Protein backbone atom coordinates (compact mmCIF):
# COMPACT_ATOMS: atom_id res chain seq x y z
CA UNK A 1 0.00 0.00 0.00
CA UNK A 2 1.42 3.35 -1.04
CA UNK A 3 0.67 6.26 1.21
CA UNK A 4 1.48 9.93 0.85
CA UNK A 5 3.37 11.31 3.81
CA UNK A 6 1.10 13.71 5.64
CA UNK A 7 2.77 15.74 8.34
CA UNK A 8 1.76 18.62 10.53
CA UNK A 9 4.16 21.53 10.15
CA UNK A 10 5.41 21.87 13.69
CA UNK A 11 9.20 21.58 14.04
CA UNK A 12 10.39 18.33 15.58
CA UNK A 13 11.13 18.10 19.30
CA UNK A 14 11.29 21.84 20.00
CA UNK A 15 8.43 21.69 22.43
CA UNK A 16 6.77 18.43 23.38
CA UNK A 17 3.63 20.20 24.56
CA UNK A 18 3.35 22.28 21.42
CA UNK A 19 3.98 19.23 19.28
CA UNK A 20 1.30 17.18 20.99
CA UNK A 21 -1.18 19.99 20.51
CA UNK A 22 -0.21 20.75 16.93
CA UNK A 23 -0.34 17.15 15.84
CA UNK A 24 -3.66 16.39 17.47
CA UNK A 25 -2.35 13.86 19.96
CA UNK A 26 -4.46 14.69 22.96
CA UNK A 27 -6.90 12.03 24.12
CA UNK A 28 -10.17 12.32 22.24
CA UNK A 29 -8.74 13.71 19.00
CA UNK A 30 -10.11 12.19 15.78
CA UNK A 31 -8.10 12.06 12.56
CA UNK A 32 -11.13 11.03 10.51
CA UNK A 33 -14.86 11.08 10.97
CA UNK A 34 -18.06 9.39 9.86
CA UNK A 35 -17.94 5.60 9.78
CA UNK A 36 -14.15 5.38 9.90
CA UNK A 37 -12.91 2.66 12.29
CA UNK A 38 -11.82 4.10 15.63
CA UNK A 39 -8.35 3.09 16.82
CA UNK A 40 -6.29 4.10 19.82
CA UNK A 41 -2.59 4.96 19.71
CA UNK A 42 -0.60 5.32 22.91
CA UNK A 43 2.51 7.41 22.49
CA UNK A 44 5.21 6.00 24.82
CA UNK A 45 6.87 9.33 25.58
CA UNK A 46 7.37 12.84 24.21
CA UNK A 47 10.76 13.74 25.63
CA UNK A 48 12.97 12.59 22.74
CA UNK A 49 13.34 13.78 19.17
CA UNK A 50 12.66 10.28 17.87
CA UNK A 51 9.32 9.82 19.62
CA UNK A 52 8.24 13.38 18.89
CA UNK A 53 8.83 12.58 15.23
CA UNK A 54 6.69 9.44 15.54
CA UNK A 55 3.96 11.55 17.16
CA UNK A 56 4.21 13.97 14.28
CA UNK A 57 3.70 11.30 11.63
CA UNK A 58 0.80 9.40 13.21
CA UNK A 59 -2.24 11.66 12.56
CA UNK A 60 -1.35 12.08 8.89
CA UNK A 61 -1.15 8.36 8.26
CA UNK A 62 -4.39 7.77 10.16
CA UNK A 63 -6.08 10.25 7.85
CA UNK A 64 -4.59 8.61 4.76
CA UNK A 65 -5.86 5.19 5.87
CA UNK A 66 -9.30 6.52 6.77
CA UNK A 67 -9.04 5.76 10.47
CA UNK A 68 -10.46 7.78 13.34
CA UNK A 69 -7.88 8.30 16.04
CA UNK A 70 -7.82 8.51 19.83
CA UNK A 71 -4.43 9.08 21.45
CA UNK A 72 -2.83 9.01 24.88
CA UNK A 73 0.72 9.37 26.19
CA UNK A 74 2.00 6.93 28.81
CA UNK A 75 5.19 8.92 29.50
CA UNK A 76 7.42 5.86 29.84
CA UNK A 77 5.23 4.51 32.67
CA UNK A 78 3.67 1.07 32.29
CA UNK A 79 1.02 1.89 34.92
CA UNK A 80 -0.10 4.84 32.82
CA UNK A 81 -0.10 2.66 29.73
CA UNK A 82 -2.37 0.18 31.52
CA UNK A 83 -4.72 3.01 32.53
CA UNK A 84 -4.66 4.40 28.99
CA UNK A 85 -5.66 1.01 27.63
CA UNK A 86 -8.69 1.06 29.94
CA UNK A 87 -9.57 4.48 28.57
CA UNK A 88 -9.38 3.18 25.03
CA UNK A 89 -11.64 0.25 25.94
CA UNK A 90 -14.24 2.62 27.38
CA UNK A 91 -14.07 4.72 24.21
CA UNK A 92 -14.90 1.71 22.07
CA UNK A 93 -11.76 1.51 19.98
CA UNK A 94 -11.48 -1.35 17.51
CA UNK A 95 -7.71 -1.73 17.86
CA UNK A 96 -4.76 -0.30 19.79
CA UNK A 97 -1.18 0.55 18.86
CA UNK A 98 1.31 0.92 21.68
CA UNK A 99 5.04 0.90 22.35
CA UNK A 100 5.49 -0.57 25.85
CA UNK A 101 8.88 0.43 27.23
CA UNK A 102 8.71 -2.23 29.96
CA UNK A 103 8.18 -5.27 27.76
CA UNK A 104 7.56 -7.69 30.63
CA UNK A 105 5.03 -5.76 32.69
CA UNK A 106 2.61 -5.18 29.81
CA UNK A 107 1.55 -8.87 29.62
CA UNK A 108 -1.62 -8.62 31.82
CA UNK A 109 -2.93 -5.72 29.73
CA UNK A 110 -2.37 -7.66 26.53
CA UNK A 111 -4.23 -10.63 28.00
CA UNK A 112 -7.20 -8.40 28.85
CA UNK A 113 -7.29 -6.85 25.40
CA UNK A 114 -7.08 -10.26 23.75
CA UNK A 115 -10.04 -11.44 25.84
CA UNK A 116 -12.03 -8.44 24.62
CA UNK A 117 -11.01 -9.22 21.02
CA UNK A 118 -9.28 -5.85 20.62
CA UNK A 119 -6.25 -6.39 18.35
CA UNK A 120 -2.97 -4.82 19.42
CA UNK A 121 0.04 -3.78 17.37
CA UNK A 122 3.21 -2.95 19.27
CA UNK A 123 5.71 -0.51 17.79
CA UNK A 124 9.45 -0.52 18.39
CA UNK A 125 9.21 -3.06 21.20
CA UNK A 126 8.16 -6.69 21.41
CA UNK A 127 6.33 -7.96 24.52
CA UNK A 128 8.18 -10.62 26.47
CA UNK A 129 4.90 -12.46 26.97
CA UNK A 130 1.39 -12.15 25.62
CA UNK A 131 -0.10 -12.07 22.13
CA UNK A 132 -0.39 -9.16 19.71
CA UNK A 133 -1.58 -9.04 16.10
CA UNK A 134 1.78 -7.77 14.85
CA UNK A 135 5.02 -6.32 16.17
CA UNK A 136 6.33 -3.44 14.05
CA UNK A 137 10.00 -2.78 14.69
CA UNK A 138 13.42 -3.12 13.13
CA UNK A 139 15.98 -5.82 13.87
CA UNK A 140 17.48 -4.37 17.04
CA UNK A 141 20.23 -6.98 17.20
CA UNK A 142 21.33 -5.66 13.83
CA UNK A 143 21.61 -2.19 15.42
CA UNK A 144 24.22 -3.45 17.85
CA UNK A 145 26.03 -5.46 15.18
CA UNK A 146 26.20 -2.50 12.77
CA UNK A 147 27.57 -0.24 15.50
CA UNK A 148 30.14 -2.90 16.40
CA UNK A 149 31.30 -3.38 12.83
CA UNK A 150 31.63 0.36 12.28
CA UNK A 151 33.60 1.01 15.46
CA UNK A 152 35.66 -2.16 15.07
CA UNK A 153 36.67 -1.10 11.57
CA UNK A 154 37.45 2.50 12.55
CA UNK A 155 39.52 1.43 15.56
CA UNK A 156 41.39 -1.22 13.60
CA UNK A 157 40.27 -3.93 15.99
CA UNK A 158 42.04 -2.51 19.04
CA UNK A 159 41.36 0.03 21.79
CA UNK A 160 38.56 0.97 24.16
CA UNK A 161 34.92 1.91 23.61
CA UNK A 162 32.01 2.91 25.83
CA UNK A 163 28.55 1.47 25.24
CA UNK A 164 25.81 3.71 26.67
CA UNK A 165 23.11 1.08 27.12
CA UNK A 166 19.39 1.68 27.08
CA UNK A 167 17.05 0.09 29.60
CA UNK A 168 17.63 -3.62 30.01
CA UNK A 169 13.97 -4.03 31.01
CA UNK A 170 13.29 -3.38 27.31
CA UNK A 171 13.80 -5.94 24.55
CA UNK A 172 15.46 -3.17 22.55
CA UNK A 173 18.06 -2.45 25.22
CA UNK A 174 18.78 -6.13 25.65
CA UNK A 175 19.00 -6.83 21.91
CA UNK A 176 21.34 -3.91 21.17
CA UNK A 177 23.56 -4.58 24.17
CA UNK A 178 23.86 -8.33 23.66
CA UNK A 179 24.47 -8.03 19.92
CA UNK A 180 27.17 -5.38 20.34
CA UNK A 181 28.97 -7.43 22.98
CA UNK A 182 28.67 -10.67 21.00
CA UNK A 183 29.97 -9.02 17.84
CA UNK A 184 32.92 -7.44 19.63
CA UNK A 185 33.92 -10.71 21.30
CA UNK A 186 33.70 -12.60 18.03
CA UNK A 187 35.18 -10.11 15.58
CA UNK A 188 37.21 -7.60 17.59
CA UNK A 189 38.54 -9.29 20.75
CA UNK A 190 41.23 -6.62 21.00
CA UNK A 191 38.63 -3.96 21.83
CA UNK A 192 37.63 -3.48 25.47
CA UNK A 193 33.98 -2.49 25.98
CA UNK A 194 32.83 -0.46 28.98
CA UNK A 195 29.10 -1.19 29.25
CA UNK A 196 27.17 1.51 31.10
CA UNK A 197 23.52 1.07 32.11
CA UNK A 198 21.58 4.33 31.62
CA UNK A 199 17.88 3.37 31.51
CA UNK A 200 17.52 5.65 28.46
CA UNK A 201 18.44 8.67 30.61
CA UNK A 202 20.63 11.25 28.89
CA UNK A 203 21.94 12.82 32.10
CA UNK A 204 22.99 9.44 33.46
CA UNK A 205 24.67 8.59 30.16
CA UNK A 206 26.65 11.84 30.16
CA UNK A 207 27.82 11.38 33.74
CA UNK A 208 28.97 7.81 33.12
CA UNK A 209 30.73 8.75 29.88
CA UNK A 210 32.56 11.54 31.69
CA UNK A 211 33.66 9.14 34.42
CA UNK A 212 34.91 6.59 31.88
CA UNK A 213 36.85 9.19 29.89
CA UNK A 214 38.46 10.54 33.04
CA UNK A 215 39.62 7.07 34.10
CA UNK A 216 40.47 5.99 30.54
CA UNK A 217 41.52 8.99 28.45
CA UNK A 218 42.51 6.63 25.62
CA UNK A 219 38.86 5.67 24.90
CA UNK A 220 38.35 6.04 21.14
CA UNK A 221 34.76 5.00 20.55
CA UNK A 222 31.24 5.49 21.92
CA UNK A 223 28.12 3.52 21.05
CA UNK A 224 24.93 5.31 22.09
CA UNK A 225 21.98 2.92 21.93
CA UNK A 226 19.65 5.83 21.22
CA UNK A 227 19.78 9.54 20.42
CA UNK A 228 18.70 10.21 24.03
CA UNK A 229 22.42 10.43 24.76
CA UNK A 230 23.41 12.68 21.85
CA UNK A 231 23.42 16.12 23.49
CA UNK A 232 25.16 14.93 26.64
CA UNK A 233 27.79 12.96 24.72
CA UNK A 234 28.66 15.96 22.55
CA UNK A 235 28.88 18.17 25.62
CA UNK A 236 31.22 15.77 27.43
CA UNK A 237 33.45 15.38 24.37
CA UNK A 238 33.61 19.16 23.97
CA UNK A 239 34.54 19.64 27.63
CA UNK A 240 37.31 17.06 27.24
CA UNK A 241 38.66 18.72 24.08
CA UNK A 242 37.70 15.65 22.06
CA UNK A 243 34.98 17.11 19.85
CA UNK A 244 37.33 17.46 16.91
CA UNK A 245 37.39 16.67 13.21
CA UNK A 246 37.41 12.95 12.33
CA UNK A 247 40.84 13.42 10.75
CA UNK A 248 42.28 14.62 14.08
CA UNK A 249 44.07 11.92 16.08
CA UNK A 250 42.12 12.95 19.20
CA UNK A 251 38.76 12.22 17.54
CA UNK A 252 36.47 9.80 19.38
CA UNK A 253 34.28 7.82 16.98
CA UNK A 254 30.61 7.96 17.94
CA UNK A 255 27.79 5.75 16.65
CA UNK A 256 24.17 6.37 17.59
CA UNK A 257 20.76 4.83 16.90
CA UNK A 258 17.61 6.59 15.64
CA UNK A 259 18.41 8.73 12.60
CA UNK A 260 16.88 11.95 13.92
CA UNK A 261 17.68 15.17 12.00
CA UNK A 262 20.19 16.30 14.63
CA UNK A 263 22.18 13.10 14.24
CA UNK A 264 22.32 13.49 10.47
CA UNK A 265 23.48 17.10 10.87
CA UNK A 266 26.09 16.00 13.41
CA UNK A 267 27.44 13.38 10.99
CA UNK A 268 27.70 16.00 8.23
CA UNK A 269 29.51 18.33 10.66
CA UNK A 270 31.95 15.63 11.79
CA UNK A 271 30.71 15.67 15.38
CA UNK A 272 29.55 12.06 15.32
CA UNK A 273 30.34 9.42 12.74
CA UNK A 274 27.38 7.12 12.19
CA UNK A 275 23.88 6.20 13.23
CA UNK A 276 21.32 3.52 12.45
CA UNK A 277 18.18 5.11 11.05
CA UNK A 278 15.25 3.72 13.02
CA UNK A 279 12.18 4.35 10.82
CA UNK A 280 9.90 6.67 12.82
CA UNK A 281 7.78 7.31 9.74
CA UNK A 282 7.33 3.63 8.91
CA UNK A 283 6.55 2.78 12.53
CA UNK A 284 3.59 5.16 12.37
CA UNK A 285 2.56 4.02 8.91
CA UNK A 286 2.62 0.26 9.46
CA UNK A 287 1.29 0.31 13.00
CA UNK A 288 -1.91 1.81 11.59
CA UNK A 289 -1.77 -0.34 8.46
CA UNK A 290 -1.75 -3.54 10.54
CA UNK A 291 -4.50 -2.26 12.85
CA UNK A 292 -6.64 -1.60 9.79
CA UNK A 293 -5.84 -5.08 8.51
CA UNK A 294 -6.69 -6.69 11.85
CA UNK A 295 -10.03 -4.91 12.02
CA UNK A 296 -10.72 -6.08 8.47
CA UNK A 297 -10.01 -9.72 9.35
CA UNK A 298 -6.81 -10.08 7.35
CA UNK A 299 -3.99 -12.39 8.41
CA UNK A 300 -0.27 -12.52 7.66
CA UNK A 301 2.48 -15.10 7.54
CA UNK A 302 6.25 -15.07 7.84
CA UNK A 303 8.14 -14.01 4.74
CA UNK A 304 9.09 -11.03 2.62
CA UNK A 305 6.64 -8.15 2.36
CA UNK A 306 5.86 -5.70 -0.44
CA UNK A 307 7.48 -2.85 1.52
CA UNK A 308 11.12 -4.00 1.69
CA UNK A 309 10.89 -5.80 5.01
CA UNK A 310 10.61 -9.31 6.39
CA UNK A 311 7.97 -10.72 8.70
CA UNK A 312 9.47 -13.26 11.10
CA UNK A 313 7.78 -15.61 13.56
CA UNK A 314 9.25 -14.75 16.94
CA UNK A 315 7.39 -17.51 18.75
CA UNK A 316 4.23 -19.48 17.97
CA UNK A 317 1.45 -17.00 17.25
CA UNK A 318 3.66 -13.89 17.35
CA UNK A 319 4.77 -12.20 14.13
CA UNK A 320 7.17 -9.29 13.76
CA UNK A 321 7.54 -7.08 10.70
CA UNK A 322 11.21 -6.08 10.72
CA UNK A 323 11.39 -2.81 8.83
CA UNK A 324 14.63 -1.66 7.17
CA UNK A 325 17.02 0.40 9.33
CA UNK A 326 20.21 1.30 7.45
CA UNK A 327 23.59 2.29 8.82
CA UNK A 328 24.20 5.97 8.01
CA UNK A 329 27.68 7.49 7.53
CA UNK A 330 29.27 10.53 5.91
CA UNK A 331 30.62 8.57 2.93
CA UNK A 332 28.10 5.77 2.41
CA UNK A 333 30.89 3.22 2.68
CA UNK A 334 30.92 -0.42 3.77
CA UNK A 335 32.25 -1.23 7.24
CA UNK A 336 32.95 -4.78 8.36
CA UNK A 337 30.76 -5.98 5.52
CA UNK A 338 27.90 -3.64 6.49
CA UNK A 339 26.82 -1.21 3.75
CA UNK A 340 25.73 2.29 4.68
CA UNK A 341 23.91 5.24 3.14
CA UNK A 342 25.15 8.82 3.12
CA UNK A 343 23.84 11.15 5.79
CA UNK A 344 22.38 13.51 3.18
CA UNK A 345 20.43 10.73 1.41
CA UNK A 346 16.92 12.01 0.73
CA UNK A 347 15.42 8.56 1.42
CA UNK A 348 16.13 8.99 5.13
CA UNK A 349 13.11 10.17 7.11
CA UNK A 350 15.35 12.46 9.16
CA UNK A 351 16.02 14.50 6.03
CA UNK A 352 12.33 14.83 5.17
CA UNK A 353 10.56 16.23 8.20
CA UNK A 354 10.15 19.65 6.58
XYZ file of C-alpha atoms in Angstrom:
354
model
C 0.000 0.000 0.000
C 1.419 3.347 -1.039
C 0.672 6.263 1.212
C 1.482 9.929 0.854
C 3.372 11.307 3.815
C 1.097 13.708 5.641
C 2.771 15.742 8.335
C 1.764 18.619 10.533
C 4.159 21.532 10.146
C 5.410 21.873 13.694
C 9.203 21.580 14.042
C 10.388 18.333 15.584
C 11.128 18.095 19.298
C 11.294 21.837 19.998
C 8.432 21.691 22.431
C 6.765 18.433 23.376
C 3.630 20.198 24.560
C 3.353 22.275 21.424
C 3.982 19.233 19.283
C 1.303 17.182 20.993
C -1.179 19.986 20.512
C -0.210 20.749 16.934
C -0.340 17.150 15.837
C -3.665 16.394 17.468
C -2.355 13.863 19.958
C -4.462 14.691 22.956
C -6.895 12.029 24.118
C -10.167 12.315 22.238
C -8.745 13.709 18.999
C -10.111 12.188 15.779
C -8.103 12.056 12.560
C -11.134 11.026 10.508
C -14.863 11.078 10.971
C -18.062 9.389 9.865
C -17.938 5.598 9.783
C -14.147 5.380 9.903
C -12.914 2.657 12.292
C -11.824 4.100 15.628
C -8.355 3.092 16.825
C -6.285 4.098 19.819
C -2.590 4.955 19.714
C -0.604 5.322 22.911
C 2.513 7.406 22.495
C 5.206 6.000 24.824
C 6.874 9.325 25.576
C 7.373 12.836 24.205
C 10.758 13.735 25.632
C 12.971 12.593 22.738
C 13.338 13.778 19.169
C 12.657 10.278 17.872
C 9.325 9.824 19.619
C 8.243 13.376 18.890
C 8.827 12.579 15.225
C 6.692 9.443 15.537
C 3.960 11.548 17.158
C 4.209 13.973 14.280
C 3.703 11.298 11.629
C 0.804 9.398 13.213
C -2.241 11.659 12.561
C -1.349 12.083 8.893
C -1.153 8.356 8.262
C -4.388 7.774 10.164
C -6.077 10.250 7.846
C -4.591 8.610 4.757
C -5.862 5.193 5.873
C -9.305 6.523 6.765
C -9.038 5.756 10.468
C -10.457 7.780 13.339
C -7.880 8.298 16.043
C -7.816 8.513 19.828
C -4.428 9.076 21.452
C -2.829 9.008 24.882
C 0.719 9.372 26.195
C 1.998 6.929 28.807
C 5.192 8.917 29.500
C 7.419 5.863 29.842
C 5.232 4.508 32.671
C 3.669 1.072 32.285
C 1.021 1.887 34.920
C -0.098 4.844 32.818
C -0.099 2.657 29.735
C -2.368 0.180 31.515
C -4.719 3.008 32.528
C -4.664 4.403 28.992
C -5.656 1.008 27.628
C -8.687 1.057 29.942
C -9.567 4.485 28.570
C -9.385 3.176 25.029
C -11.642 0.247 25.937
C -14.236 2.617 27.384
C -14.066 4.717 24.209
C -14.903 1.711 22.068
C -11.761 1.515 19.977
C -11.485 -1.355 17.506
C -7.714 -1.732 17.864
C -4.764 -0.302 19.795
C -1.178 0.547 18.864
C 1.311 0.915 21.683
C 5.041 0.902 22.351
C 5.491 -0.566 25.849
C 8.875 0.432 27.232
C 8.709 -2.228 29.960
C 8.183 -5.265 27.760
C 7.562 -7.694 30.629
C 5.027 -5.762 32.693
C 2.606 -5.183 29.805
C 1.547 -8.869 29.616
C -1.618 -8.619 31.815
C -2.928 -5.720 29.735
C -2.372 -7.661 26.527
C -4.233 -10.627 28.000
C -7.198 -8.400 28.855
C -7.293 -6.845 25.397
C -7.084 -10.263 23.753
C -10.042 -11.445 25.838
C -12.027 -8.442 24.617
C -11.009 -9.215 21.021
C -9.277 -5.850 20.616
C -6.251 -6.393 18.354
C -2.966 -4.821 19.418
C 0.039 -3.780 17.365
C 3.214 -2.955 19.270
C 5.706 -0.514 17.786
C 9.453 -0.520 18.388
C 9.215 -3.058 21.203
C 8.158 -6.688 21.414
C 6.332 -7.960 24.516
C 8.180 -10.620 26.470
C 4.898 -12.461 26.968
C 1.385 -12.154 25.619
C -0.105 -12.066 22.132
C -0.392 -9.159 19.711
C -1.581 -9.039 16.103
C 1.776 -7.768 14.851
C 5.019 -6.315 16.170
C 6.328 -3.442 14.053
C 10.000 -2.782 14.690
C 13.416 -3.123 13.130
C 15.977 -5.822 13.874
C 17.482 -4.371 17.044
C 20.225 -6.979 17.202
C 21.331 -5.656 13.827
C 21.607 -2.192 15.418
C 24.224 -3.454 17.849
C 26.032 -5.463 15.178
C 26.198 -2.500 12.773
C 27.569 -0.237 15.502
C 30.138 -2.898 16.404
C 31.300 -3.377 12.827
C 31.626 0.361 12.275
C 33.603 1.006 15.455
C 35.661 -2.161 15.069
C 36.670 -1.095 11.568
C 37.453 2.496 12.545
C 39.517 1.426 15.563
C 41.388 -1.222 13.598
C 40.270 -3.928 15.991
C 42.043 -2.506 19.044
C 41.356 0.027 21.788
C 38.557 0.973 24.164
C 34.921 1.910 23.605
C 32.015 2.907 25.831
C 28.552 1.466 25.237
C 25.812 3.705 26.665
C 23.111 1.084 27.115
C 19.389 1.679 27.080
C 17.050 0.095 29.604
C 17.628 -3.619 30.009
C 13.966 -4.027 31.013
C 13.286 -3.383 27.307
C 13.795 -5.943 24.550
C 15.459 -3.175 22.548
C 18.057 -2.446 25.219
C 18.780 -6.127 25.651
C 19.003 -6.832 21.914
C 21.338 -3.910 21.170
C 23.559 -4.579 24.169
C 23.863 -8.331 23.661
C 24.475 -8.035 19.921
C 27.167 -5.376 20.338
C 28.968 -7.426 22.982
C 28.667 -10.669 20.997
C 29.970 -9.017 17.835
C 32.919 -7.436 19.630
C 33.924 -10.708 21.303
C 33.703 -12.604 18.030
C 35.182 -10.112 15.580
C 37.214 -7.596 17.592
C 38.543 -9.292 20.745
C 41.233 -6.621 21.000
C 38.633 -3.962 21.828
C 37.629 -3.479 25.472
C 33.981 -2.494 25.982
C 32.828 -0.464 28.981
C 29.098 -1.194 29.251
C 27.166 1.509 31.095
C 23.518 1.075 32.107
C 21.580 4.332 31.621
C 17.885 3.371 31.511
C 17.518 5.646 28.460
C 18.435 8.665 30.608
C 20.634 11.254 28.890
C 21.940 12.824 32.104
C 22.989 9.438 33.465
C 24.665 8.585 30.164
C 26.650 11.841 30.157
C 27.819 11.380 33.737
C 28.975 7.807 33.125
C 30.734 8.746 29.884
C 32.564 11.541 31.688
C 33.665 9.135 34.424
C 34.906 6.593 31.881
C 36.846 9.194 29.894
C 38.462 10.536 33.041
C 39.616 7.070 34.097
C 40.474 5.985 30.544
C 41.524 8.989 28.446
C 42.507 6.626 25.622
C 38.861 5.669 24.900
C 38.354 6.042 21.143
C 34.757 4.999 20.553
C 31.237 5.493 21.915
C 28.119 3.521 21.049
C 24.930 5.312 22.091
C 21.984 2.925 21.931
C 19.652 5.830 21.220
C 19.777 9.539 20.417
C 18.700 10.207 24.025
C 22.425 10.432 24.761
C 23.411 12.680 21.849
C 23.416 16.119 23.493
C 25.162 14.927 26.644
C 27.786 12.961 24.723
C 28.661 15.958 22.546
C 28.884 18.173 25.622
C 31.217 15.774 27.433
C 33.451 15.380 24.371
C 33.612 19.158 23.967
C 34.539 19.640 27.630
C 37.307 17.064 27.237
C 38.655 18.719 24.084
C 37.702 15.645 22.064
C 34.976 17.106 19.851
C 37.334 17.458 16.910
C 37.391 16.672 13.206
C 37.411 12.946 12.332
C 40.838 13.419 10.752
C 42.277 14.619 14.080
C 44.068 11.917 16.081
C 42.118 12.948 19.205
C 38.759 12.222 17.545
C 36.469 9.800 19.385
C 34.284 7.822 16.980
C 30.610 7.958 17.936
C 27.794 5.750 16.646
C 24.171 6.370 17.591
C 20.764 4.833 16.902
C 17.612 6.590 15.641
C 18.413 8.733 12.597
C 16.883 11.949 13.922
C 17.679 15.172 12.005
C 20.189 16.304 14.631
C 22.179 13.100 14.243
C 22.320 13.493 10.475
C 23.480 17.103 10.865
C 26.093 15.997 13.406
C 27.441 13.379 10.991
C 27.704 16.000 8.234
C 29.510 18.327 10.656
C 31.954 15.628 11.790
C 30.715 15.666 15.379
C 29.551 12.059 15.323
C 30.338 9.419 12.744
C 27.381 7.121 12.187
C 23.878 6.200 13.227
C 21.321 3.524 12.455
C 18.180 5.111 11.052
C 15.247 3.723 13.015
C 12.181 4.349 10.820
C 9.901 6.666 12.818
C 7.781 7.313 9.740
C 7.329 3.632 8.911
C 6.553 2.783 12.530
C 3.594 5.157 12.369
C 2.560 4.017 8.906
C 2.620 0.263 9.460
C 1.288 0.315 13.005
C -1.908 1.810 11.585
C -1.770 -0.345 8.461
C -1.754 -3.538 10.544
C -4.498 -2.260 12.845
C -6.644 -1.601 9.793
C -5.839 -5.082 8.508
C -6.688 -6.695 11.850
C -10.029 -4.905 12.016
C -10.724 -6.075 8.467
C -10.011 -9.716 9.347
C -6.805 -10.077 7.354
C -3.989 -12.387 8.408
C -0.274 -12.515 7.661
C 2.483 -15.104 7.535
C 6.248 -15.069 7.844
C 8.138 -14.010 4.737
C 9.090 -11.033 2.618
C 6.635 -8.149 2.358
C 5.859 -5.703 -0.444
C 7.478 -2.851 1.521
C 11.121 -4.000 1.688
C 10.886 -5.797 5.007
C 10.612 -9.307 6.385
C 7.971 -10.725 8.701
C 9.468 -13.262 11.095
C 7.782 -15.610 13.557
C 9.252 -14.750 16.938
C 7.388 -17.509 18.751
C 4.228 -19.475 17.973
C 1.453 -17.000 17.248
C 3.662 -13.893 17.345
C 4.774 -12.201 14.125
C 7.171 -9.286 13.764
C 7.542 -7.076 10.700
C 11.212 -6.084 10.717
C 11.394 -2.807 8.830
C 14.631 -1.657 7.173
C 17.023 0.398 9.325
C 20.213 1.297 7.451
C 23.592 2.295 8.817
C 24.199 5.974 8.006
C 27.677 7.486 7.535
C 29.274 10.526 5.914
C 30.617 8.567 2.933
C 28.105 5.767 2.414
C 30.887 3.220 2.679
C 30.920 -0.419 3.773
C 32.248 -1.234 7.241
C 32.946 -4.782 8.362
C 30.759 -5.985 5.520
C 27.898 -3.642 6.492
C 26.815 -1.211 3.747
C 25.726 2.294 4.680
C 23.910 5.239 3.138
C 25.148 8.818 3.118
C 23.839 11.146 5.793
C 22.379 13.509 3.179
C 20.434 10.733 1.412
C 16.918 12.009 0.735
C 15.421 8.565 1.420
C 16.128 8.990 5.135
C 13.107 10.173 7.110
C 15.351 12.456 9.160
C 16.015 14.504 6.026
C 12.334 14.825 5.168
C 10.559 16.235 8.197
C 10.153 19.653 6.582
